[in-house]
Structure formats: C-alpha cells, structure tokens
Amino acid sequence: MKTLKFKFYQHKRNRFLKRSINAAGVIYNHCIALHKRYYRMWGKHLNCVKLQAHIAKLRNRFEFWQSVGSQAVQDICQRIEKAYQLFFKHNKKGVRPPGFKKVKKYKSFTLKQAGYKFLGGNRVKIGSRVYQFWKSREIEGKVKTLTIKRTPLGELFMVVVVDDGMHPQIKFTTGQIAGFDFGLRTFLTCSDGTTIESPQFFKQSLNAIKKASRHHSKKLKGSSNRERAFENLVRSHEDIANRRTDWFWKLAHNLTDQFDVLCFETLNLKGMKRLWGRKVSDLALRDFLDILEWVVRKKGKQIVYIDQWYPSSKTCSCCGHVLEKLDLSVRKWRCPSCQVVNGRDENASKNIQTVGASMVGLGNVSRSETAIAV
C-alpha cells in the first residue's frame, strides 16, 4: 500500500466539496447522537449494519445529506463502530468514546469503491463535478480509497491510497547496522558515536506563536478581524509542521543511505508527554518513525524495534553488567564490573544495536563494535 497526497486547484467549484464535508460532519454528529440514545434506552451498543440502513433512509429524506456519497456515509458509520470497539476494549486504559465534533472543524470524508473517477491528466470526477489537482507524481496501481481533506485554512487536499502490488525484498547495500537512542537533549544518538540535534521548530517559533495567539484572543468574536487573526495563527502552526516534516524526510533518507538496518527502542510516548509535555511534542518522534518506515520500505532496508522494557541505559555495552538502578539525572556512570565509563545515551544506542542485530539474525556481533558488517 502507498499513500499519495495532492492539492486541489483553488476554484469556486470547490465550495461543493466543502459543502460535502460539512454534510459529513452533520451525519457524523447524528450517528453519535443515535449511539448515545440507543445505549441510554436499551443499554446495548448500536449495530453498525442497522445504523447504516437507518442513515440510508434518512439520506433520501434530507437533500443536504445527499451531497455526501453513499460510500462516504458507510465509512462514517464504520469509523464510529471501530472507535466504540476500541473504547469498550480499552476503556480502563483511559480510551474515551467518540464524541460530537463542530461541523466547521470536521476535516474529511472517504470514498472507497465508487463516487470518484480519474479522467486522465490532473482531473478527477467526484460526484457529478470535475476538479483539477496538482499532479506531482503518477498514480500507479489500483486505487483503494480516496479521501478529501480540508485544512483549517480552507485548502483542499486529495489523499489516495494505492495498492501498487510491490513487495520489495530486503537488500543490503552498505553492510551497516546501527542502533539509535531517542533523547530530550539530543534527538538521536547513534551507536557509531554521532549525535543528531533536533532544530526544535516549535521552540524557535514560540514567540511568533504567542504573538499570533495574543492578537487572535483580543479580537471580537464573530468579526472578520478575528477570522484573519485565526488564519495567521494557523499559518504559523502549518509553517512549523511543514519545516519539521521536511527535516524528517531529509534525515530519513540520510540514515537509510548510511545503514541497512536501523534499530530503535519502543517508547511510551504518551507517558513521556505527561512528564515533559511540549518538548516531547516538539520532537515528534512518532511522526519521524512513520516517515522513516515509509522510506525503509521504499529502499528495501529494515527497521527493528526492541522491547520497551529492555534496560538499554542500565546495561554495560562492554561486559553486559546490569545496574539495579540508574537515575535520569545521571548522564555518565562507571561499570562496577569492567570499570568502563559509559555515557548514558551512547551506551544505550550500542545496546539497542546489539539486541537489534540478534533479532535480525546477526547475533554473533560483539558488544564493542559500533558499525557491524552484514
């Protein structure tokens, strides 16, 4: 599977797509209300098939609802069903049930098997109207789903999921494997001794964000000045996200060009956000790993995740001695067994590399090596 994203040309007919997104938001809220009412009356979960049949009847009654395709309505019901299943399964872990959403902030609708047709070139027919988009790359393979997304600025994008039928074989070109340790002070510490500092884009633009947010909060609610101030605030956030994403893509290509196998430790990012808050969100490790996984699949490389509970920081990378306790404030420690001084992040990255090598069948690699030939 491959996901492609294209931006629509600015045109007055795009208002029909925005109208469809608003209608999808109304249908979504109506489905949530039906779920809540059904559970309140009967104490049971509303079946997805029954909900789809009921919404199909209502759709014939309301003309505004007909601006959304039947495939998109079915997808809304299925997403709500999936959200409730996750809630019933993990409600003790803090997972909340799906709730109401503001129609103006509703983002997208998805078409699966029907409701769209590519006409060649950069044109696509959605419903009964033809739209143009920036075709930055060819759409190769079988189209599985097409999603129309709206940004807070009102721009429209088309996200296409394609089954290209390709299963790239893992191929080793550099003969190198590396372990990486994620940190708050240093974004990534590599097992070969190199460190990668994060630009911390949000921290760099924090003053601009505060200024834009302050201007927005002082404007009168409902006024055009408040709308313009809101657009400036959104543009500031989008600029940060775009710069961070660009840096992630360049870093992912750089790492996959150097190494064939990349090893990372599984982290509890939600728990880290509760402890360190905005700094973890600014580093956005999960977004980077999603991009890295895509580049790894494309280039035929391999990414390995070791166990979350493996004591990578407390284990000596030279002799394997494991400390009973190691405080977060300790950045260097001396091994009581072999007397080697270990830097916390460097030592953890070497241990992650060693465990990752054993998981991919390279268990004969010694602990002291920092770059391992495959």
mmCIF file of C-alpha atoms in Angstrom:
data_model
loop_
_atom_site.group_PDB
_atom_site.id
_atom_site.type_symbol
_atom_site.label_atom_id
_atom_site.label_comp_id
_atom_site.label_asym_id
_atom_site.label_seq_id
_atom_site.Cartn_x
_atom_site.Cartn_y
_atom_site.Cartn_z
ATOM 1 C CA MET A 1 0.000 0.000 0.000
ATOM 2 C CA LYS A 2 1.118 3.520 -0.805
ATOM 3 C CA THR A 3 -0.452 6.855 0.153
ATOM 4 C CA LEU A 4 -0.301 9.826 -2.207
ATOM 5 C CA LYS A 5 -1.375 13.368 -1.365
ATOM 6 C CA PHE A 6 -2.379 16.008 -3.930
ATOM 7 C CA LYS A 7 -3.587 19.581 -3.527
ATOM 8 C CA PHE A 8 -6.664 20.838 -5.382
ATOM 9 C CA TYR A 9 -6.511 23.955 -7.519
ATOM 10 C CA GLN A 10 -8.245 26.958 -5.970
ATOM 11 C CA HIS A 11 -11.605 27.239 -7.756
ATOM 12 C CA LYS A 12 -15.095 28.415 -6.911
ATOM 13 C CA ARG A 13 -16.497 24.925 -7.547
ATOM 14 C CA ASN A 14 -14.507 23.690 -4.552
ATOM 15 C CA ARG A 15 -17.366 25.007 -2.430
ATOM 16 C CA PHE A 16 -19.278 21.841 -3.324
ATOM 17 C CA LEU A 17 -16.556 19.699 -1.746
ATOM 18 C CA LYS A 18 -16.577 21.884 1.363
ATOM 19 C CA ARG A 19 -20.365 21.558 1.448
ATOM 20 C CA SER A 20 -19.985 17.759 1.286
ATOM 21 C CA ILE A 21 -17.512 17.823 4.207
ATOM 22 C CA ASN A 22 -19.997 19.886 6.238
ATOM 23 C CA ALA A 23 -22.743 17.397 5.427
ATOM 24 C CA ALA A 24 -20.459 14.550 6.501
ATOM 25 C CA GLY A 25 -19.959 16.357 9.819
ATOM 26 C CA VAL A 26 -23.728 16.649 10.313
ATOM 27 C CA ILE A 27 -24.180 12.933 9.586
ATOM 28 C CA TYR A 28 -21.346 12.050 11.955
ATOM 29 C CA ASN A 29 -22.906 14.004 14.825
ATOM 30 C CA HIS A 30 -26.313 12.449 14.096
ATOM 31 C CA CYS A 31 -24.770 8.957 14.266
ATOM 32 C CA ILE A 32 -23.105 9.776 17.600
ATOM 33 C CA ALA A 33 -26.447 11.033 18.955
ATOM 34 C CA LEU A 34 -28.159 7.811 17.826
ATOM 35 C CA HIS A 35 -25.499 5.706 19.558
ATOM 36 C CA LYS A 36 -25.898 7.607 22.811
ATOM 37 C CA ARG A 37 -29.708 7.468 22.668
ATOM 38 C CA TYR A 38 -29.758 3.766 21.817
ATOM 39 C CA TYR A 39 -27.435 2.911 24.719
ATOM 40 C CA ARG A 40 -29.439 5.091 27.093
ATOM 41 C CA MET A 41 -32.708 3.347 26.132
ATOM 42 C CA TRP A 42 -31.616 -0.266 25.726
ATOM 43 C CA GLY A 43 -28.230 -0.497 27.439
ATOM 44 C CA LYS A 44 -26.736 -2.019 24.278
ATOM 45 C CA HIS A 45 -24.330 -0.987 21.547
ATOM 46 C CA LEU A 46 -25.964 0.001 18.248
ATOM 47 C CA ASN A 47 -25.079 -2.396 15.441
ATOM 48 C CA CYS A 48 -23.207 -0.868 12.503
ATOM 49 C CA VAL A 49 -25.402 -2.566 9.852
ATOM 50 C CA LYS A 50 -28.584 -1.254 11.463
ATOM 51 C CA LEU A 51 -27.103 2.220 11.692
ATOM 52 C CA GLN A 52 -26.105 2.195 8.008
ATOM 53 C CA ALA A 53 -29.600 1.107 6.953
ATOM 54 C CA HIS A 54 -31.204 3.819 9.092
ATOM 55 C CA ILE A 55 -28.891 6.556 7.786
ATOM 56 C CA ALA A 56 -29.586 5.416 4.192
ATOM 57 C CA LYS A 57 -33.323 6.038 4.748
ATOM 58 C CA LEU A 58 -32.691 9.432 6.315
ATOM 59 C CA ARG A 59 -30.361 10.354 3.474
ATOM 60 C CA ASN A 60 -33.223 10.016 0.992
ATOM 61 C CA ARG A 61 -35.286 12.374 3.143
ATOM 62 C CA PHE A 62 -32.733 15.196 3.563
ATOM 63 C CA GLU A 63 -31.407 16.811 0.400
ATOM 64 C CA PHE A 64 -28.369 18.271 2.190
ATOM 65 C CA TRP A 65 -27.230 14.774 3.205
ATOM 66 C CA GLN A 66 -27.275 13.657 -0.429
ATOM 67 C CA SER A 67 -24.268 15.862 -1.180
ATOM 68 C CA VAL A 68 -22.208 13.113 0.516
ATOM 69 C CA GLY A 69 -21.829 9.860 -1.416
ATOM 70 C CA SER A 70 -23.265 6.629 -0.022
ATOM 71 C CA GLN A 71 -19.745 5.181 0.251
ATOM 72 C CA ALA A 72 -18.677 8.082 2.464
ATOM 73 C CA VAL A 73 -21.743 7.616 4.708
ATOM 74 C CA GLN A 74 -20.918 3.923 5.162
ATOM 75 C CA ASP A 75 -17.316 4.828 6.020
ATOM 76 C CA ILE A 76 -18.526 7.269 8.705
ATOM 77 C CA CYS A 77 -20.609 4.518 10.344
ATOM 78 C CA GLN A 78 -17.702 2.066 10.178
ATOM 79 C CA ARG A 79 -15.258 4.529 11.761
ATOM 80 C CA ILE A 80 -17.670 5.213 14.606
ATOM 81 C CA GLU A 81 -18.134 1.467 15.092
ATOM 82 C CA LYS A 82 -14.367 0.964 15.252
ATOM 83 C CA ALA A 83 -13.978 3.812 17.751
ATOM 84 C CA TYR A 84 -16.606 2.297 20.048
ATOM 85 C CA GLN A 85 -14.985 -1.143 19.833
ATOM 86 C CA LEU A 86 -11.673 0.377 20.928
ATOM 87 C CA PHE A 87 -13.456 2.168 23.768
ATOM 88 C CA PHE A 88 -15.133 -0.991 25.070
ATOM 89 C CA LYS A 89 -11.854 -2.898 24.776
ATOM 90 C CA HIS A 90 -9.525 -0.329 26.364
ATOM 91 C CA ASN A 91 -11.831 1.882 28.461
ATOM 92 C CA LYS A 92 -9.838 1.027 31.597
ATOM 93 C CA LYS A 93 -6.715 2.440 29.944
ATOM 94 C CA GLY A 94 -8.228 5.889 29.537
ATOM 95 C CA VAL A 95 -9.599 5.493 25.987
ATOM 96 C CA ARG A 96 -12.673 7.696 25.535
ATOM 97 C CA PRO A 97 -15.722 7.056 23.334
ATOM 98 C CA PRO A 98 -16.161 9.143 20.171
ATOM 99 C CA GLY A 99 -17.854 12.483 20.785
ATOM 100 C CA PHE A 100 -19.513 15.285 18.867
ATOM 101 C CA LYS A 101 -17.480 17.492 16.526
ATOM 102 C CA LYS A 102 -18.036 21.013 15.285
ATOM 103 C CA VAL A 103 -19.169 20.914 11.679
ATOM 104 C CA LYS A 104 -16.843 23.774 10.706
ATOM 105 C CA LYS A 105 -13.901 21.815 12.107
ATOM 106 C CA TYR A 106 -14.883 18.492 10.511
ATOM 107 C CA LYS A 107 -11.998 17.560 8.235
ATOM 108 C CA SER A 108 -12.743 14.873 5.666
ATOM 109 C CA PHE A 109 -14.819 12.165 4.042
ATOM 110 C CA THR A 110 -13.663 8.957 2.337
ATOM 111 C CA LEU A 111 -14.851 7.214 -0.828
ATOM 112 C CA LYS A 112 -13.921 3.562 -1.269
ATOM 113 C CA GLN A 113 -15.288 1.754 -4.308
ATOM 114 C CA ALA A 114 -17.444 4.352 -6.057
ATOM 115 C CA GLY A 115 -18.195 8.049 -6.208
ATOM 116 C CA TYR A 116 -14.989 9.090 -7.999
ATOM 117 C CA LYS A 117 -13.271 8.591 -11.345
ATOM 118 C CA PHE A 118 -9.877 9.717 -12.643
ATOM 119 C CA LEU A 119 -10.270 11.262 -16.093
ATOM 120 C CA GLY A 120 -6.619 11.382 -17.057
ATOM 121 C CA GLY A 121 -4.104 14.139 -16.630
ATOM 122 C CA ASN A 122 -4.770 16.101 -13.474
ATOM 123 C CA ARG A 123 -8.554 15.805 -13.464
ATOM 124 C CA VAL A 124 -10.775 13.753 -11.161
ATOM 125 C CA LYS A 125 -14.561 13.441 -11.138
ATOM 126 C CA ILE A 126 -16.107 13.408 -7.668
ATOM 127 C CA GLY A 127 -19.863 13.057 -7.697
ATOM 128 C CA SER A 128 -21.080 14.903 -10.768
ATOM 129 C CA ARG A 129 -18.346 17.550 -10.932
ATOM 130 C CA VAL A 130 -14.789 17.580 -12.271
ATOM 131 C CA TYR A 131 -11.914 19.011 -10.215
ATOM 132 C CA GLN A 132 -8.263 19.696 -11.001
ATOM 133 C CA PHE A 133 -5.339 18.955 -8.705
ATOM 134 C CA TRP A 134 -1.571 19.417 -8.645
ATOM 135 C CA LYS A 135 -0.357 16.089 -10.023
ATOM 136 C CA SER A 136 3.129 15.940 -8.518
ATOM 137 C CA ARG A 137 3.540 12.224 -9.287
ATOM 138 C CA GLU A 138 1.866 9.463 -11.265
ATOM 139 C CA ILE A 139 -0.828 7.326 -9.638
ATOM 140 C CA GLU A 140 0.400 3.782 -10.278
ATOM 141 C CA GLY A 141 -1.532 0.727 -9.097
ATOM 142 C CA LYS A 142 -5.092 0.038 -8.017
ATOM 143 C CA VAL A 143 -6.788 2.874 -6.141
ATOM 144 C CA LYS A 144 -8.300 1.550 -2.902
ATOM 145 C CA THR A 145 -9.672 4.705 -1.251
ATOM 146 C CA LEU A 146 -9.902 8.414 -1.999
ATOM 147 C CA THR A 147 -10.169 10.906 0.860
ATOM 148 C CA ILE A 148 -10.987 14.604 0.582
ATOM 149 C CA LYS A 149 -9.402 16.614 3.408
ATOM 150 C CA ARG A 150 -9.906 20.224 4.436
ATOM 151 C CA THR A 151 -7.283 22.193 6.347
ATOM 152 C CA PRO A 152 -8.161 24.895 8.925
ATOM 153 C CA LEU A 153 -7.272 27.478 6.246
ATOM 154 C CA GLY A 154 -9.904 26.013 3.927
ATOM 155 C CA GLU A 155 -7.464 24.409 1.473
ATOM 156 C CA LEU A 156 -8.500 21.064 -0.006
ATOM 157 C CA PHE A 157 -6.286 18.011 -0.487
ATOM 158 C CA MET A 158 -6.906 14.619 -2.043
ATOM 159 C CA VAL A 159 -5.344 11.604 -0.319
ATOM 160 C CA VAL A 160 -5.219 8.473 -2.474
ATOM 161 C CA VAL A 161 -4.369 5.028 -1.084
ATOM 162 C CA VAL A 162 -2.932 2.826 -3.846
ATOM 163 C CA ASP A 163 -2.130 -0.881 -3.885
ATOM 164 C CA ASP A 164 0.935 -0.979 -6.113
ATOM 165 C CA GLY A 165 1.348 -4.752 -5.653
ATOM 166 C CA MET A 166 5.059 -4.384 -4.950
ATOM 167 C CA HIS A 167 6.777 -6.201 -2.087
ATOM 168 C CA PRO A 168 10.392 -5.012 -2.138
ATOM 169 C CA GLN A 169 12.984 -7.513 -0.978
ATOM 170 C CA ILE A 170 15.341 -6.545 1.805
ATOM 171 C CA LYS A 171 18.651 -5.691 0.154
ATOM 172 C CA PHE A 172 21.906 -4.774 1.865
ATOM 173 C CA THR A 173 23.963 -2.122 0.106
ATOM 174 C CA THR A 174 26.144 -0.546 2.797
ATOM 175 C CA GLY A 175 26.558 -3.585 5.072
ATOM 176 C CA GLN A 176 25.995 -1.453 8.177
ATOM 177 C CA ILE A 177 23.641 -1.734 11.139
ATOM 178 C CA ALA A 178 23.110 0.973 13.750
ATOM 179 C CA GLY A 179 21.202 1.495 16.973
ATOM 180 C CA PHE A 180 19.583 4.806 17.873
ATOM 181 C CA ASP A 181 18.604 6.172 21.268
ATOM 182 C CA PHE A 182 15.994 8.918 21.469
ATOM 183 C CA GLY A 183 16.598 11.680 23.993
ATOM 184 C CA LEU A 184 15.207 15.006 25.111
ATOM 185 C CA ARG A 185 18.517 16.862 24.912
ATOM 186 C CA THR A 186 19.710 15.086 21.761
ATOM 187 C CA PHE A 187 17.140 13.931 19.212
ATOM 188 C CA LEU A 188 19.032 10.753 18.219
ATOM 189 C CA THR A 189 22.300 9.253 19.441
ATOM 190 C CA CYS A 190 23.795 6.743 17.025
ATOM 191 C CA SER A 191 25.816 3.708 18.062
ATOM 192 C CA ASP A 192 28.736 4.878 15.906
ATOM 193 C CA GLY A 193 29.168 7.901 18.194
ATOM 194 C CA THR A 194 27.408 10.559 16.118
ATOM 195 C CA THR A 195 24.607 12.670 17.532
ATOM 196 C CA ILE A 196 21.700 14.375 15.766
ATOM 197 C CA GLU A 197 20.354 17.535 17.359
ATOM 198 C CA SER A 198 16.721 18.498 16.808
ATOM 199 C CA PRO A 199 16.092 22.029 15.475
ATOM 200 C CA GLN A 200 13.057 22.229 17.842
ATOM 201 C CA PHE A 201 11.000 24.175 15.341
ATOM 202 C CA PHE A 202 8.183 24.973 17.762
ATOM 203 C CA LYS A 203 10.606 26.390 20.319
ATOM 204 C CA GLN A 204 12.208 28.551 17.613
ATOM 205 C CA SER A 205 8.819 29.995 16.612
ATOM 206 C CA LEU A 206 7.341 30.175 20.109
ATOM 207 C CA ASN A 207 7.428 33.989 20.259
ATOM 208 C CA ALA A 208 5.657 34.267 16.896
ATOM 209 C CA ILE A 209 3.022 31.750 18.022
ATOM 210 C CA LYS A 210 2.439 33.670 21.261
ATOM 211 C CA LYS A 211 2.101 36.929 19.370
ATOM 212 C CA ALA A 212 -0.358 35.492 16.840
ATOM 213 C CA SER A 213 -2.370 33.818 19.595
ATOM 214 C CA ARG A 214 -2.492 37.044 21.614
ATOM 215 C CA HIS A 215 -3.751 39.011 18.590
ATOM 216 C CA HIS A 216 -6.416 36.376 17.947
ATOM 217 C CA SER A 217 -7.679 36.360 21.529
ATOM 218 C CA LYS A 218 -8.072 40.163 21.607
ATOM 219 C CA LYS A 219 -10.313 40.324 18.520
ATOM 220 C CA LEU A 220 -14.103 40.421 18.857
ATOM 221 C CA LYS A 221 -15.748 37.031 18.429
ATOM 222 C CA GLY A 222 -17.525 36.686 15.100
ATOM 223 C CA SER A 223 -15.678 39.603 13.494
ATOM 224 C CA SER A 224 -13.704 39.472 10.253
ATOM 225 C CA ASN A 225 -10.610 40.671 12.118
ATOM 226 C CA ARG A 226 -10.817 37.596 14.356
ATOM 227 C CA GLU A 227 -11.071 35.382 11.270
ATOM 228 C CA ARG A 228 -7.948 36.948 9.782
ATOM 229 C CA ALA A 229 -6.097 36.638 13.084
ATOM 230 C CA PHE A 230 -7.106 32.975 13.249
ATOM 231 C CA GLU A 231 -5.751 32.386 9.739
ATOM 232 C CA ASN A 232 -2.432 33.979 10.709
ATOM 233 C CA LEU A 233 -2.239 31.728 13.764
ATOM 234 C CA VAL A 234 -2.979 28.618 11.674
ATOM 235 C CA ARG A 235 -0.362 29.631 9.095
ATOM 236 C CA SER A 236 2.239 29.892 11.854
ATOM 237 C CA HIS A 237 1.453 26.364 13.049
ATOM 238 C CA GLU A 238 1.434 24.997 9.489
ATOM 239 C CA ASP A 239 4.816 26.599 8.809
ATOM 240 C CA ILE A 240 6.260 24.801 11.844
ATOM 241 C CA ALA A 241 4.739 21.476 10.797
ATOM 242 C CA ASN A 242 5.989 21.822 7.203
ATOM 243 C CA ARG A 243 9.563 22.675 8.259
ATOM 244 C CA ARG A 244 9.618 19.777 10.726
ATOM 245 C CA THR A 245 8.281 17.331 8.129
ATOM 246 C CA ASP A 246 10.839 18.469 5.547
ATOM 247 C CA TRP A 247 13.648 17.916 8.071
ATOM 248 C CA PHE A 248 12.287 14.450 8.920
ATOM 249 C CA TRP A 249 12.248 13.383 5.255
ATOM 250 C CA LYS A 250 15.816 14.558 4.672
ATOM 251 C CA LEU A 251 17.029 12.849 7.853
ATOM 252 C CA ALA A 252 15.241 9.597 6.967
ATOM 253 C CA HIS A 253 16.863 9.475 3.528
ATOM 254 C CA ASN A 254 20.266 10.301 5.026
ATOM 255 C CA LEU A 255 20.057 7.485 7.605
ATOM 256 C CA THR A 256 18.837 4.875 5.107
ATOM 257 C CA ASP A 257 21.667 5.809 2.752
ATOM 258 C CA GLN A 258 24.202 5.122 5.518
ATOM 259 C CA PHE A 259 22.721 1.996 7.158
ATOM 260 C CA ASP A 260 20.901 -1.133 6.029
ATOM 261 C CA VAL A 261 19.327 -1.987 9.399
ATOM 262 C CA LEU A 262 18.157 0.669 11.856
ATOM 263 C CA CYS A 263 17.323 -0.328 15.433
ATOM 264 C CA PHE A 264 15.124 1.692 17.785
ATOM 265 C CA GLU A 265 13.722 1.219 21.257
ATOM 266 C CA THR A 266 9.948 1.078 21.716
ATOM 267 C CA LEU A 267 8.937 4.085 23.828
ATOM 268 C CA ASN A 268 5.821 5.047 25.762
ATOM 269 C CA LEU A 269 5.403 8.461 24.162
ATOM 270 C CA LYS A 270 2.096 9.216 25.903
ATOM 271 C CA GLY A 271 3.736 8.699 29.283
ATOM 272 C CA MET A 272 6.667 10.871 28.224
ATOM 273 C CA LYS A 273 4.274 13.648 27.188
ATOM 274 C CA ARG A 274 2.697 13.581 30.632
ATOM 275 C CA LEU A 275 6.147 14.090 32.170
ATOM 276 C CA TRP A 276 7.780 16.517 29.746
ATOM 277 C CA GLY A 277 4.828 17.862 27.784
ATOM 278 C CA ARG A 278 5.533 20.301 24.971
ATOM 279 C CA LYS A 279 9.163 19.296 24.436
ATOM 280 C CA VAL A 280 8.219 15.705 23.518
ATOM 281 C CA SER A 281 5.515 17.005 21.174
ATOM 282 C CA ASP A 282 8.020 19.355 19.530
ATOM 283 C CA LEU A 283 10.460 16.489 18.886
ATOM 284 C CA ALA A 284 7.606 14.433 17.309
ATOM 285 C CA LEU A 285 9.429 11.096 17.298
ATOM 286 C CA ARG A 286 6.340 9.150 16.214
ATOM 287 C CA ASP A 287 5.954 11.300 13.094
ATOM 288 C CA PHE A 288 9.620 10.764 12.276
ATOM 289 C CA LEU A 289 9.337 6.982 12.683
ATOM 290 C CA ASP A 290 6.281 6.904 10.379
ATOM 291 C CA ILE A 291 8.278 8.708 7.679
ATOM 292 C CA LEU A 292 11.333 6.524 8.299
ATOM 293 C CA GLU A 293 9.280 3.325 7.976
ATOM 294 C CA TRP A 294 7.964 4.520 4.603
ATOM 295 C CA VAL A 295 11.479 5.308 3.320
ATOM 296 C CA VAL A 296 12.790 1.969 4.655
ATOM 297 C CA ARG A 297 10.108 0.030 2.762
ATOM 298 C CA LYS A 298 10.759 2.002 -0.413
ATOM 299 C CA LYS A 299 14.524 1.409 -0.357
ATOM 300 C CA GLY A 300 14.304 -2.226 0.759
ATOM 301 C CA LYS A 301 16.061 -1.605 4.067
ATOM 302 C CA GLN A 302 14.985 -2.886 7.511
ATOM 303 C CA ILE A 303 13.877 -1.253 10.758
ATOM 304 C CA VAL A 304 13.856 -3.134 14.076
ATOM 305 C CA TYR A 305 12.155 -2.223 17.364
ATOM 306 C CA ILE A 306 13.434 -3.793 20.559
ATOM 307 C CA ASP A 307 11.380 -4.433 23.692
ATOM 308 C CA GLN A 308 10.193 -1.395 25.643
ATOM 309 C CA TRP A 309 11.347 -2.860 28.955
ATOM 310 C CA TYR A 310 14.869 -3.792 27.871
ATOM 311 C CA PRO A 311 17.321 -1.931 30.233
ATOM 312 C CA SER A 312 19.375 -0.341 27.471
ATOM 313 C CA SER A 313 20.668 2.510 29.655
ATOM 314 C CA LYS A 314 21.473 0.344 32.692
ATOM 315 C CA THR A 315 23.325 -2.390 30.764
ATOM 316 C CA CYS A 316 27.058 -2.028 30.165
ATOM 317 C CA SER A 317 27.738 -2.248 26.429
ATOM 318 C CA CYS A 318 31.186 -3.793 27.067
ATOM 319 C CA CYS A 319 30.595 -6.601 29.573
ATOM 320 C CA GLY A 320 26.810 -6.793 29.869
ATOM 321 C CA HIS A 321 26.592 -5.909 33.580
ATOM 322 C CA VAL A 322 23.120 -4.568 34.521
ATOM 323 C CA LEU A 323 22.720 -1.897 37.195
ATOM 324 C CA GLU A 324 19.886 -2.228 39.678
ATOM 325 C CA LYS A 325 19.008 1.469 39.489
ATOM 326 C CA LEU A 326 20.026 4.437 37.355
ATOM 327 C CA ASP A 327 18.535 7.883 37.923
ATOM 328 C CA LEU A 328 17.563 10.035 34.926
ATOM 329 C CA SER A 329 19.878 12.812 36.087
ATOM 330 C CA VAL A 330 22.948 10.535 35.760
ATOM 331 C CA ARG A 331 24.434 11.074 32.296
ATOM 332 C CA LYS A 332 27.633 9.013 32.827
ATOM 333 C CA TRP A 333 28.334 6.029 35.037
ATOM 334 C CA ARG A 334 31.245 3.660 35.706
ATOM 335 C CA CYS A 335 30.619 -0.061 35.305
ATOM 336 C CA PRO A 336 31.396 -1.827 38.638
ATOM 337 C CA SER A 337 32.424 -4.954 36.737
ATOM 338 C CA CYS A 338 34.801 -3.762 33.986
ATOM 339 C CA GLN A 339 35.374 -0.147 35.206
ATOM 340 C CA VAL A 340 34.443 1.345 31.823
ATOM 341 C CA VAL A 341 32.850 4.810 31.891
ATOM 342 C CA ASN A 342 29.625 4.726 29.881
ATOM 343 C CA GLY A 343 27.782 7.760 28.539
ATOM 344 C CA ARG A 344 24.079 7.196 29.087
ATOM 345 C CA ASP A 345 22.830 7.794 25.516
ATOM 346 C CA GLU A 346 25.881 6.326 23.731
ATOM 347 C CA ASN A 347 25.751 3.201 25.877
ATOM 348 C CA ALA A 348 22.005 2.781 25.259
ATOM 349 C CA SER A 349 22.416 3.105 21.481
ATOM 350 C CA LYS A 350 25.124 0.406 21.442
ATOM 351 C CA ASN A 351 22.917 -1.961 23.441
ATOM 352 C CA ILE A 352 19.977 -1.267 21.127
ATOM 353 C CA GLN A 353 22.251 -2.075 18.191
ATOM 354 C CA THR A 354 23.369 -5.363 19.762
ATOM 355 C CA VAL A 355 19.818 -6.517 20.547
ATOM 356 C CA GLY A 356 18.581 -5.432 17.129
ATOM 357 C CA ALA A 357 21.391 -7.359 15.449
ATOM 358 C CA SER A 358 20.381 -10.541 17.294
ATOM 359 C CA MET A 359 16.745 -10.054 16.199
ATOM 360 C CA VAL A 360 17.674 -9.941 12.506
ATOM 361 C CA GLY A 361 19.999 -12.930 12.728
ATOM 362 C CA LEU A 362 23.253 -11.102 13.438
ATOM 363 C CA GLY A 363 23.716 -12.348 16.973
ATOM 364 C CA ASN A 364 27.422 -13.113 16.568
ATOM 365 C CA VAL A 365 28.302 -9.402 16.647
ATOM 366 C CA SER A 366 30.458 -8.335 19.606
ATOM 367 C CA ARG A 367 29.274 -5.675 22.037
ATOM 368 C CA SER A 368 32.187 -3.332 21.400
ATOM 369 C CA GLU A 369 31.529 -2.862 17.678
ATOM 370 C CA THR A 370 29.784 0.308 16.621
ATOM 371 C CA ALA A 371 29.347 -0.450 12.905
ATOM 372 C CA ILE A 372 28.592 -4.035 12.027
ATOM 373 C CA ALA A 373 29.087 -5.588 8.634
ATOM 374 C CA VAL A 374 26.213 -7.747 7.444
#
